[in-house]
Amino acid sequence: MSATDEQPTPQAPRCTGPRRLGLSGKLLLLTIPLVMIALLMIYVPSIANFWTNRLNDRLAAANTAALVLDAAPLGMVPDSLARQILTSVGARAVAIKMGQQRRLLASADLPAAIDRDIDMRTLTVWSAIVESFETMLDTGNQTIRVVGPAPGGAQFIEVVVDEKPLRQAMYRFSSNLLLVSLGIAMLAAGLVYLALHYLFVRPMRRLTANLVGFHENPESAARIIVPSQRGDEIGVAERELSDMQRDLVSMLSQKSRLAALGLAVSKINHDLRNLLASSQLLSDQLASVPDPRVQRFAPKLMRSLERAIDFCQSTLSYGRAQEAEPDRRMILVEPVVTEVRESAGLAADASITWISAIERSLSIDADPDQLFRVLLNLVRNAGQALESAKGDAATLQIRITGRREGSVAIIEVSDTGPGVPAKAREHLFEAFQTSGRPGGSGLGLAIAAELVRAHGGDIHLVEGTIGATFRVSIPDRAVELQSVRNERARA
């Protein structure tokens, strides 16, 4: 592993920029215009209703005055009394229409012309709103003739009033209404703001602070958020964030372990390779010894040392890069199985029965060295599973079978041990996850699965068997027909 690979890439400093308005500030800015809109929606109909009620009060007072004036003998009312009645009504003139006759009951300082006419009998809601705001926005002291229904047999009653007193009364009502409404609205807005702050803003700040803190040290389990007991969407977000952070911390811990493993292997790789090279020189000298037993085992020893040296050369491939591309060719399965048995030390082990049921002349399209590694890992796992099992050689068995189904070669390695625990099945082919024995690294099945997948094959645990049975399926490569014909032609 080179120094360049070991050095982490420096992370660019985070550009925070100017501090923006937080959720609380945005919520406050949003609450203010909403409160103003609510006040406006309350004020507009209220001022129109006040204006309408004020004019209706003038008509009611005028009706009362009309009864008094009409009851006078011969309709003669002293001017002083008429002025007093008009002052109490707040009008300049009162008139009534009966039949075809229109009668002026009383008047005082009646202007030469009337500025506006308002008929309360045909007044609508919208026209009341428009008229009320026109009254408030006018200047000066205009005169208004208000027409309304009259008591008795009269058709209608008219009253002429000044606009200025009405406008002043509307101003007083508006100020009082706005003050009361503003107080109520501020209280309601404050309650809504506090409710939203405690229900949403504070939990979001907690989530944000946790995300920032977790980003600073994602490998620390202490930075994992503790979800609340809320049942709404924020509670779901907290629980999902907590689960995601736990998974990330676990994954980073595994990555750190892989990095530490790679660093340790890189330190011993050089010395181990030299030691194996020295052993290979000694094995070359053994090949010249004429002893038949030495001649029998020396080639196998040399082959094992060559494999060990090759493994040292590619030790760092796992966890850092992909395995080397398999050098596939058609090979016989039975010689590889025999070599696996001898390398696993089962040839001389009488405590475990070895059963080989390979179809005669079964061939497989695979890299012989990588196939050897796959089967050796599976056989060693089976042997280790039988170490803790009790029984004799008849009950402690490792069985390896091989057959062909069309263009797919299938090899099964099974044992009569206790089987794979249910907890280990969840992460069966993941590194550092499936080892159930002390000192195990959990890399055997992970390496076997990676090598099988490189061949385009599949490896899985067969359910419903005694002990554990692993099935390896490797399909033959697709062959281009024209290239085969050319090779035959050249041959």
Short mmCIF file of C-alpha atoms in Angstrom, two decimals:
data_model
loop_
_atom_site.label_atom_id
_atom_site.label_comp_id
_atom_site.label_asym_id
_atom_site.label_seq_id
_atom_site.Cartn_x
_atom_site.Cartn_y
_atom_site.Cartn_z
CA MET A 1 0.00 0.00 0.00
CA SER A 2 1.63 3.20 -1.14
CA ALA A 3 2.02 6.31 0.94
CA THR A 4 -0.27 8.13 -1.47
CA ASP A 5 -3.05 5.66 -0.78
CA GLU A 6 -2.60 5.98 2.96
CA GLN A 7 -2.77 9.78 3.10
CA PRO A 8 -6.31 11.10 3.46
CA THR A 9 -7.46 13.73 1.05
CA PRO A 10 -7.60 17.09 2.83
CA GLN A 11 -11.13 18.33 3.17
CA ALA A 12 -11.86 21.83 2.02
CA PRO A 13 -13.07 24.17 4.76
CA ARG A 14 -16.79 24.58 4.83
CA CYS A 15 -17.97 27.97 3.68
CA THR A 16 -20.66 28.99 6.09
CA GLY A 17 -21.23 32.47 4.68
CA PRO A 18 -23.28 35.14 6.44
CA ARG A 19 -25.65 33.89 9.07
CA ARG A 20 -29.14 33.79 7.65
CA LEU A 21 -32.45 34.26 9.39
CA GLY A 22 -33.36 31.20 11.44
CA LEU A 23 -36.66 29.38 11.61
CA SER A 24 -37.78 31.45 14.60
CA GLY A 25 -37.17 34.72 12.75
CA LYS A 26 -38.88 33.45 9.62
CA LEU A 27 -41.82 32.26 11.69
CA LEU A 28 -42.08 35.68 13.33
CA LEU A 29 -41.91 37.48 9.97
CA LEU A 30 -44.59 35.16 8.64
CA THR A 31 -46.84 35.63 11.67
CA ILE A 32 -46.83 39.46 11.47
CA PRO A 33 -48.38 39.80 7.96
CA LEU A 34 -50.84 37.01 8.71
CA VAL A 35 -51.99 38.87 11.83
CA MET A 36 -52.32 42.09 9.83
CA ILE A 37 -54.41 40.31 7.22
CA ALA A 38 -56.62 38.89 9.96
CA LEU A 39 -57.01 42.39 11.47
CA LEU A 40 -57.96 43.79 8.08
CA MET A 41 -60.54 41.07 7.54
CA ILE A 42 -62.04 41.89 10.94
CA TYR A 43 -61.88 45.67 10.56
CA VAL A 44 -63.53 46.08 7.13
CA PRO A 45 -66.90 44.48 7.95
CA SER A 46 -66.83 45.96 11.46
CA ILE A 47 -66.49 49.57 10.28
CA ALA A 48 -69.16 49.03 7.61
CA ASN A 49 -71.49 47.60 10.26
CA PHE A 50 -70.78 50.54 12.58
CA TRP A 51 -71.55 53.02 9.75
CA THR A 52 -74.80 51.22 8.93
CA ASN A 53 -75.91 51.04 12.57
CA ARG A 54 -75.12 54.73 13.06
CA LEU A 55 -77.35 55.76 10.15
CA ASN A 56 -80.08 53.37 11.27
CA ASP A 57 -79.92 55.01 14.71
CA ARG A 58 -80.43 58.39 13.06
CA LEU A 59 -83.46 57.03 11.19
CA ALA A 60 -84.90 55.54 14.37
CA ALA A 61 -84.46 58.83 16.20
CA ALA A 62 -85.98 60.65 13.22
CA ASN A 63 -89.01 58.33 13.32
CA THR A 64 -89.52 59.20 16.98
CA ALA A 65 -89.16 62.89 16.23
CA ALA A 66 -91.61 62.56 13.32
CA LEU A 67 -94.25 61.14 15.65
CA VAL A 68 -93.77 64.06 18.02
CA LEU A 69 -93.83 66.66 15.25
CA ASP A 70 -96.77 65.08 13.50
CA ALA A 71 -98.78 65.00 16.73
CA ALA A 72 -98.56 68.78 17.20
CA PRO A 73 -101.86 70.66 16.73
CA LEU A 74 -102.21 71.72 13.10
CA GLY A 75 -98.58 70.70 12.62
CA MET A 76 -97.42 73.93 14.23
CA VAL A 77 -94.24 73.44 16.26
CA PRO A 78 -92.29 76.35 17.72
CA ASP A 79 -88.92 76.89 16.11
CA SER A 80 -87.12 76.55 19.44
CA LEU A 81 -88.73 73.17 20.07
CA ALA A 82 -88.03 72.04 16.52
CA ARG A 83 -84.35 72.96 16.92
CA GLN A 84 -84.15 71.06 20.20
CA ILE A 85 -85.70 67.99 18.59
CA LEU A 86 -83.33 68.17 15.61
CA THR A 87 -80.33 68.63 17.91
CA SER A 88 -81.31 65.53 19.92
CA VAL A 89 -81.68 63.60 16.70
CA GLY A 90 -78.41 65.00 15.32
CA ALA A 91 -80.03 66.10 12.07
CA ARG A 92 -80.66 69.29 10.12
CA ALA A 93 -84.02 68.32 8.69
CA VAL A 94 -86.63 65.58 8.94
CA ALA A 95 -89.14 64.90 6.18
CA ILE A 96 -91.75 62.23 5.57
CA LYS A 97 -93.64 61.09 2.53
CA MET A 98 -97.22 59.91 2.77
CA GLY A 99 -98.92 59.01 -0.48
CA GLN A 100 -98.14 61.67 -3.05
CA GLN A 101 -97.37 64.31 -0.45
CA ARG A 102 -93.86 64.95 0.83
CA ARG A 103 -93.87 66.88 4.09
CA LEU A 104 -90.99 68.66 5.81
CA LEU A 105 -91.58 68.19 9.52
CA ALA A 106 -88.66 70.28 10.81
CA SER A 107 -85.52 71.95 9.57
CA ALA A 108 -82.69 74.07 10.88
CA ASP A 109 -79.90 75.59 8.88
CA LEU A 110 -80.79 73.45 5.90
CA PRO A 111 -78.08 73.76 3.19
CA ALA A 112 -78.91 74.79 -0.33
CA ALA A 113 -77.85 71.41 -1.81
CA ILE A 114 -77.41 67.85 -0.57
CA ASP A 115 -73.98 66.29 -1.26
CA ARG A 116 -74.87 62.58 -1.01
CA ASP A 117 -77.97 60.40 -0.92
CA ILE A 118 -78.04 57.08 0.92
CA ASP A 119 -81.07 54.81 0.68
CA MET A 120 -80.95 52.30 3.52
CA ARG A 121 -83.77 50.27 1.97
CA THR A 122 -81.62 49.09 -0.97
CA LEU A 123 -78.23 49.08 0.73
CA THR A 124 -76.11 45.92 0.13
CA VAL A 125 -73.10 44.64 2.06
CA TRP A 126 -70.61 45.69 -0.59
CA SER A 127 -72.18 49.12 -1.05
CA ALA A 128 -72.15 49.58 2.74
CA ILE A 129 -68.37 48.87 2.78
CA VAL A 130 -67.76 51.29 -0.09
CA GLU A 131 -69.95 54.05 1.39
CA SER A 132 -68.38 53.71 4.82
CA PHE A 133 -64.84 54.12 3.48
CA GLU A 134 -65.94 57.05 1.33
CA THR A 135 -67.26 58.69 4.48
CA MET A 136 -63.94 58.16 6.28
CA LEU A 137 -61.84 59.38 3.37
CA ASP A 138 -63.88 62.53 2.63
CA THR A 139 -62.79 65.91 3.90
CA GLY A 140 -64.87 68.84 5.08
CA ASN A 141 -68.43 68.71 6.40
CA GLN A 142 -70.72 67.47 3.68
CA THR A 143 -74.42 66.84 4.14
CA ILE A 144 -76.00 63.43 3.68
CA ARG A 145 -79.66 62.63 3.09
CA VAL A 146 -80.54 59.27 4.55
CA VAL A 147 -83.71 57.55 3.39
CA GLY A 148 -85.31 54.72 5.34
CA PRO A 149 -88.62 53.02 6.09
CA ALA A 150 -91.19 55.07 8.07
CA PRO A 151 -93.70 53.89 10.69
CA GLY A 152 -97.40 53.84 10.13
CA GLY A 153 -98.75 54.46 6.65
CA ALA A 154 -95.87 56.63 5.46
CA GLN A 155 -93.79 55.44 2.51
CA PHE A 156 -90.38 56.57 3.80
CA ILE A 157 -88.68 59.06 6.05
CA GLU A 158 -85.78 61.32 5.19
CA VAL A 159 -83.23 62.80 7.50
CA VAL A 160 -80.44 65.21 6.59
CA VAL A 161 -77.33 64.87 8.73
CA ASP A 162 -73.79 66.22 8.76
CA GLU A 163 -71.04 63.90 7.67
CA LYS A 164 -68.31 65.24 10.00
CA PRO A 165 -69.76 63.95 13.33
CA LEU A 166 -70.31 60.57 11.72
CA ARG A 167 -66.72 60.54 10.45
CA GLN A 168 -65.35 61.42 13.87
CA ALA A 169 -67.39 58.66 15.48
CA MET A 170 -66.05 56.23 12.92
CA TYR A 171 -62.48 57.34 13.72
CA ARG A 172 -63.04 56.75 17.42
CA PHE A 173 -64.58 53.34 16.75
CA SER A 174 -61.70 52.44 14.42
CA SER A 175 -59.05 53.36 16.96
CA ASN A 176 -60.79 51.41 19.72
CA LEU A 177 -61.37 48.43 17.45
CA LEU A 178 -57.80 48.43 16.21
CA LEU A 179 -56.40 48.64 19.72
CA VAL A 180 -58.56 45.78 20.99
CA SER A 181 -58.00 43.69 17.86
CA LEU A 182 -54.29 44.36 17.91
CA GLY A 183 -54.06 43.25 21.54
CA ILE A 184 -56.03 40.08 20.84
CA ALA A 185 -54.07 39.42 17.66
CA MET A 186 -50.73 39.92 19.39
CA LEU A 187 -51.77 37.54 22.16
CA ALA A 188 -52.96 34.96 19.63
CA ALA A 189 -49.86 35.44 17.48
CA GLY A 190 -47.64 35.03 20.54
CA LEU A 191 -49.42 31.84 21.53
CA VAL A 192 -49.22 30.49 17.97
CA TYR A 193 -45.56 31.47 17.75
CA LEU A 194 -44.72 29.75 21.04
CA ALA A 195 -46.70 26.67 20.09
CA LEU A 196 -45.00 26.38 16.69
CA HIS A 197 -41.62 27.15 18.27
CA TYR A 198 -41.88 24.36 20.83
CA LEU A 199 -43.60 21.88 18.50
CA PHE A 200 -41.53 22.37 15.36
CA VAL A 201 -38.69 24.91 15.59
CA ARG A 202 -36.98 23.45 18.67
CA PRO A 203 -37.09 19.84 17.35
CA MET A 204 -35.73 21.04 14.00
CA ARG A 205 -32.93 22.92 15.79
CA ARG A 206 -32.16 19.72 17.71
CA LEU A 207 -32.01 17.74 14.47
CA THR A 208 -29.84 20.39 12.84
CA ALA A 209 -27.43 20.58 15.78
CA ASN A 210 -27.15 16.79 15.85
CA LEU A 211 -26.42 16.64 12.11
CA VAL A 212 -23.71 19.28 12.45
CA GLY A 213 -22.16 17.51 15.44
CA PHE A 214 -22.34 14.11 13.76
CA HIS A 215 -20.68 15.54 10.64
CA GLU A 216 -17.74 16.70 12.76
CA ASN A 217 -17.13 13.20 14.16
CA PRO A 218 -19.19 10.53 12.35
CA GLU A 219 -17.30 7.68 14.01
CA SER A 220 -18.40 8.61 17.54
CA ALA A 221 -21.37 6.67 18.85
CA ALA A 222 -21.94 9.46 21.39
CA ARG A 223 -23.05 11.77 18.54
CA ILE A 224 -26.00 9.51 17.63
CA ILE A 225 -29.28 11.29 18.25
CA VAL A 226 -31.56 9.91 20.95
CA PRO A 227 -35.05 9.86 19.37
CA SER A 228 -37.98 11.24 21.30
CA GLN A 229 -41.30 9.50 21.83
CA ARG A 230 -43.16 11.69 19.34
CA GLY A 231 -45.49 9.89 16.99
CA ASP A 232 -45.62 12.53 14.26
CA GLU A 233 -43.37 13.06 11.25
CA ILE A 234 -40.62 14.70 13.34
CA GLY A 235 -40.54 11.64 15.62
CA VAL A 236 -40.28 9.39 12.57
CA ALA A 237 -37.44 11.58 11.22
CA GLU A 238 -35.59 11.33 14.56
CA ARG A 239 -35.90 7.54 14.68
CA GLU A 240 -34.85 7.11 11.06
CA LEU A 241 -31.91 9.47 11.58
CA SER A 242 -30.85 7.52 14.68
CA ASP A 243 -30.97 4.21 12.77
CA MET A 244 -29.06 5.71 9.84
CA GLN A 245 -26.37 7.11 12.14
CA ARG A 246 -25.99 3.76 13.93
CA ASP A 247 -25.57 1.97 10.60
CA LEU A 248 -23.04 4.58 9.47
CA VAL A 249 -21.04 4.32 12.70
CA SER A 250 -20.99 0.52 12.37
CA MET A 251 -19.91 0.74 8.73
CA LEU A 252 -17.16 3.24 9.51
CA SER A 253 -15.96 1.00 12.33
CA GLN A 254 -15.70 -1.90 9.87
CA LYS A 255 -13.86 0.32 7.39
CA SER A 256 -11.43 1.37 10.11
CA ARG A 257 -10.87 -2.27 11.00
CA LEU A 258 -10.19 -3.08 7.36
CA ALA A 259 -7.75 -0.16 7.14
CA ALA A 260 -5.96 -1.34 10.27
CA LEU A 261 -5.83 -4.86 8.88
CA GLY A 262 -4.39 -3.60 5.60
CA LEU A 263 -1.77 -1.56 7.42
CA ALA A 264 -0.75 -4.53 9.57
CA VAL A 265 -0.52 -6.83 6.56
CA SER A 266 1.55 -4.30 4.64
CA LYS A 267 4.09 -4.32 7.49
CA ILE A 268 4.53 -8.09 7.57
CA ASN A 269 4.13 -8.71 3.86
CA HIS A 270 7.77 -8.00 2.98
CA ASP A 271 9.28 -10.20 5.70
CA LEU A 272 6.82 -13.02 5.12
CA ARG A 273 7.56 -13.04 1.42
CA ASN A 274 11.29 -13.32 2.13
CA LEU A 275 10.72 -16.21 4.52
CA LEU A 276 8.61 -18.04 1.97
CA ALA A 277 11.21 -17.43 -0.69
CA SER A 278 13.82 -19.06 1.58
CA SER A 279 11.49 -22.02 2.14
CA GLN A 280 11.05 -22.34 -1.60
CA LEU A 281 14.83 -22.61 -2.04
CA LEU A 282 14.93 -25.40 0.52
CA SER A 283 12.09 -27.21 -1.23
CA ASP A 284 14.01 -26.99 -4.51
CA GLN A 285 16.91 -28.80 -2.82
CA LEU A 286 14.52 -31.48 -1.51
CA ALA A 287 13.49 -32.20 -5.08
CA SER A 288 17.00 -33.65 -5.72
CA VAL A 289 16.75 -36.17 -2.85
CA PRO A 290 16.23 -39.68 -4.31
CA ASP A 291 13.94 -40.84 -1.47
CA PRO A 292 10.57 -41.94 -3.00
CA ARG A 293 8.56 -40.38 -0.19
CA VAL A 294 10.41 -37.10 -0.64
CA GLN A 295 9.84 -37.27 -4.39
CA ARG A 296 6.15 -37.84 -3.69
CA PHE A 297 5.60 -34.87 -1.40
CA ALA A 298 8.18 -32.41 -2.71
CA PRO A 299 6.09 -31.24 -5.75
CA LYS A 300 3.09 -30.66 -3.50
CA LEU A 301 5.24 -28.71 -1.04
CA MET A 302 6.64 -26.60 -3.85
CA ARG A 303 3.15 -25.95 -5.19
CA SER A 304 1.91 -24.88 -1.75
CA LEU A 305 4.85 -22.51 -1.31
CA GLU A 306 4.23 -21.01 -4.75
CA ARG A 307 0.60 -20.40 -3.80
CA ALA A 308 1.66 -18.83 -0.50
CA ILE A 309 4.02 -16.46 -2.29
CA ASP A 310 1.29 -15.53 -4.76
CA PHE A 311 -1.07 -14.86 -1.84
CA CYS A 312 1.50 -12.55 -0.29
CA GLN A 313 1.74 -10.62 -3.54
CA SER A 314 -2.03 -10.07 -3.61
CA THR A 315 -2.69 -9.80 0.13
CA LEU A 316 -3.67 -6.17 -0.07
CA SER A 317 -6.15 -6.70 -2.85
CA TYR A 318 -9.02 -7.46 -0.50
CA GLY A 319 -10.53 -4.28 0.97
CA ARG A 320 -8.37 -2.04 -1.26
CA ALA A 321 -9.05 -3.21 -4.79
CA GLN A 322 -10.81 -6.02 -6.56
CA GLU A 323 -9.41 -9.48 -6.85
CA ALA A 324 -7.40 -10.22 -9.98
CA GLU A 325 -9.42 -11.30 -12.97
CA PRO A 326 -9.73 -15.10 -12.99
CA ASP A 327 -7.60 -16.95 -15.52
CA ARG A 328 -10.37 -19.32 -16.56
CA ARG A 329 -9.92 -22.56 -18.39
CA MET A 330 -11.53 -26.01 -18.43
CA ILE A 331 -10.03 -28.04 -15.57
CA LEU A 332 -10.92 -31.28 -13.80
CA VAL A 333 -12.59 -30.80 -10.42
CA GLU A 334 -11.39 -33.98 -8.70
CA PRO A 335 -7.64 -33.11 -8.58
CA VAL A 336 -8.47 -29.73 -7.07
CA VAL A 337 -10.67 -31.39 -4.42
CA THR A 338 -7.90 -33.85 -3.57
CA GLU A 339 -5.41 -31.01 -3.14
CA VAL A 340 -7.89 -29.14 -0.95
CA ARG A 341 -8.25 -32.17 1.33
CA GLU A 342 -4.49 -32.52 1.71
CA SER A 343 -3.98 -28.77 2.32
CA ALA A 344 -6.70 -28.76 4.97
CA GLY A 345 -4.99 -31.64 6.80
CA LEU A 346 -7.97 -33.96 6.47
CA ALA A 347 -6.10 -36.68 4.58
CA ALA A 348 -4.45 -37.89 7.78
CA ASP A 349 -7.29 -36.93 10.14
CA ALA A 350 -9.11 -40.10 11.16
CA SER A 351 -11.59 -38.30 13.43
CA ILE A 352 -13.49 -36.83 10.48
CA THR A 353 -14.82 -38.87 7.60
CA TRP A 354 -14.19 -37.41 4.15
CA ILE A 355 -16.72 -38.26 1.44
CA SER A 356 -16.10 -37.22 -2.14
CA ALA A 357 -18.86 -37.74 -4.66
CA ILE A 358 -17.61 -35.98 -7.78
CA GLU A 359 -18.97 -37.02 -11.14
CA ARG A 360 -16.36 -38.82 -13.18
CA SER A 361 -14.36 -36.48 -15.40
CA LEU A 362 -16.33 -33.48 -14.15
CA SER A 363 -14.74 -30.34 -15.55
CA ILE A 364 -15.35 -26.72 -14.67
CA ASP A 365 -14.54 -23.47 -16.45
CA ALA A 366 -12.65 -21.67 -13.70
CA ASP A 367 -9.33 -20.33 -12.46
CA PRO A 368 -7.71 -23.33 -10.68
CA ASP A 369 -6.01 -21.25 -7.99
CA GLN A 370 -9.14 -19.24 -7.19
CA LEU A 371 -11.32 -22.35 -7.19
CA PHE A 372 -8.81 -23.92 -4.80
CA ARG A 373 -9.14 -20.91 -2.47
CA VAL A 374 -12.94 -21.07 -2.56
CA LEU A 375 -13.10 -24.77 -1.72
CA LEU A 376 -10.33 -24.53 0.87
CA ASN A 377 -12.20 -21.79 2.77
CA LEU A 378 -15.42 -23.82 2.73
CA VAL A 379 -13.68 -27.04 3.83
CA ARG A 380 -11.79 -25.29 6.63
CA ASN A 381 -15.03 -23.75 7.89
CA ALA A 382 -16.62 -27.20 7.88
CA GLY A 383 -13.66 -28.70 9.76
CA GLN A 384 -13.77 -25.93 12.37
CA ALA A 385 -17.50 -26.48 12.81
CA LEU A 386 -16.87 -30.17 13.55
CA GLU A 387 -14.10 -29.46 16.08
CA SER A 388 -16.60 -28.60 18.82
CA ALA A 389 -19.06 -31.35 17.84
CA LYS A 390 -19.12 -34.62 19.75
CA GLY A 391 -19.18 -37.95 17.98
CA ASP A 392 -17.09 -40.49 16.14
CA ALA A 393 -15.79 -40.50 12.60
CA ALA A 394 -19.02 -42.07 11.36
CA THR A 395 -21.09 -39.09 12.48
CA LEU A 396 -18.53 -36.33 11.85
CA GLN A 397 -18.45 -36.04 8.10
CA ILE A 398 -17.43 -33.59 5.42
CA ARG A 399 -19.02 -34.32 2.11
CA ILE A 400 -18.11 -32.69 -1.18
CA THR A 401 -20.17 -33.38 -4.28
CA GLY A 402 -19.94 -32.17 -7.84
CA ARG A 403 -22.21 -32.41 -10.82
CA ARG A 404 -23.08 -30.58 -13.99
CA GLU A 405 -26.48 -29.15 -14.89
CA GLY A 406 -26.27 -28.13 -18.52
CA SER A 407 -23.62 -25.45 -18.83
CA VAL A 408 -23.39 -24.90 -15.06
CA ALA A 409 -21.00 -26.79 -12.80
CA ILE A 410 -22.28 -27.22 -9.22
CA ILE A 411 -20.09 -28.09 -6.23
CA GLU A 412 -21.53 -28.58 -2.74
CA VAL A 413 -19.55 -28.68 0.51
CA SER A 414 -21.51 -29.96 3.51
CA ASP A 415 -20.81 -31.07 7.05
CA THR A 416 -22.71 -32.67 9.91
CA GLY A 417 -21.87 -29.94 12.42
CA PRO A 418 -24.24 -27.66 14.36
CA GLY A 419 -25.04 -25.54 11.30
CA VAL A 420 -24.92 -21.78 10.79
CA PRO A 421 -26.47 -19.72 13.63
CA ALA A 422 -29.54 -17.68 12.74
CA LYS A 423 -27.79 -14.45 13.72
CA ALA A 424 -24.85 -15.18 11.40
CA ARG A 425 -27.17 -15.81 8.43
CA GLU A 426 -28.18 -12.16 8.32
CA HIS A 427 -24.66 -11.13 7.18
CA LEU A 428 -23.41 -14.45 5.87
CA PHE A 429 -21.01 -13.26 3.18
CA GLU A 430 -19.93 -9.93 4.75
CA ALA A 431 -16.44 -9.40 6.12
CA PHE A 432 -16.00 -9.48 9.92
CA GLN A 433 -19.61 -10.50 10.42
CA THR A 434 -20.05 -14.27 10.24
CA SER A 435 -17.21 -15.73 12.30
CA GLY A 436 -18.65 -17.60 15.25
CA ARG A 437 -15.39 -18.92 16.74
CA PRO A 438 -12.87 -17.08 18.90
CA GLY A 439 -10.03 -15.58 16.88
CA GLY A 440 -11.89 -15.85 13.58
CA SER A 441 -11.92 -12.86 11.26
CA GLY A 442 -15.03 -13.71 9.29
CA LEU A 443 -13.19 -13.24 5.99
CA GLY A 444 -13.38 -16.79 4.61
CA LEU A 445 -16.90 -16.69 3.25
CA ALA A 446 -16.51 -13.08 2.11
CA ILE A 447 -13.43 -13.97 0.04
CA ALA A 448 -15.11 -17.11 -1.35
CA ALA A 449 -18.19 -15.11 -2.38
CA GLU A 450 -16.05 -12.46 -4.10
CA LEU A 451 -14.10 -15.07 -6.08
CA VAL A 452 -17.26 -16.91 -7.14
CA ARG A 453 -18.92 -13.69 -8.26
CA ALA A 454 -15.81 -12.88 -10.32
CA HIS A 455 -16.57 -16.07 -12.25
CA GLY A 456 -20.15 -14.95 -12.85
CA GLY A 457 -21.35 -17.63 -10.44
CA ASP A 458 -23.29 -17.83 -7.19
CA ILE A 459 -22.70 -19.18 -3.68
CA HIS A 460 -25.38 -19.61 -1.06
CA LEU A 461 -26.36 -21.62 2.00
CA VAL A 462 -28.72 -24.49 1.23
CA GLU A 463 -31.67 -24.55 3.62
CA GLY A 464 -33.13 -27.65 5.26
CA THR A 465 -29.97 -29.77 5.48
CA ILE A 466 -28.16 -31.41 8.37
CA GLY A 467 -25.32 -29.17 9.50
CA ALA A 468 -24.36 -26.63 6.84
CA THR A 469 -24.30 -27.06 3.08
CA PHE A 470 -22.83 -24.41 0.76
CA ARG A 471 -23.56 -24.65 -2.95
CA VAL A 472 -21.21 -23.10 -5.51
CA SER A 473 -22.56 -22.66 -9.05
CA ILE A 474 -20.20 -21.53 -11.82
CA PRO A 475 -21.50 -21.29 -15.40
CA ASP A 476 -19.35 -21.88 -18.44
CA ARG A 477 -18.27 -18.89 -20.43
CA ALA A 478 -20.08 -18.07 -23.63
CA VAL A 479 -17.91 -19.07 -26.54
CA GLU A 480 -17.95 -17.29 -29.87
CA LEU A 481 -18.58 -19.93 -32.51
CA GLN A 482 -16.41 -18.33 -35.20
CA SER A 483 -13.35 -18.18 -32.90
CA VAL A 484 -13.75 -21.90 -32.11
CA ARG A 485 -13.90 -22.71 -35.81
CA ASN A 486 -10.78 -20.65 -36.49
CA GLU A 487 -8.87 -22.45 -33.74
CA ARG A 488 -9.92 -25.83 -35.12
CA ALA A 489 -8.92 -24.73 -38.59
CA ARG A 490 -5.48 -23.68 -37.39
CA ALA A 491 -5.11 -26.95 -35.50
#
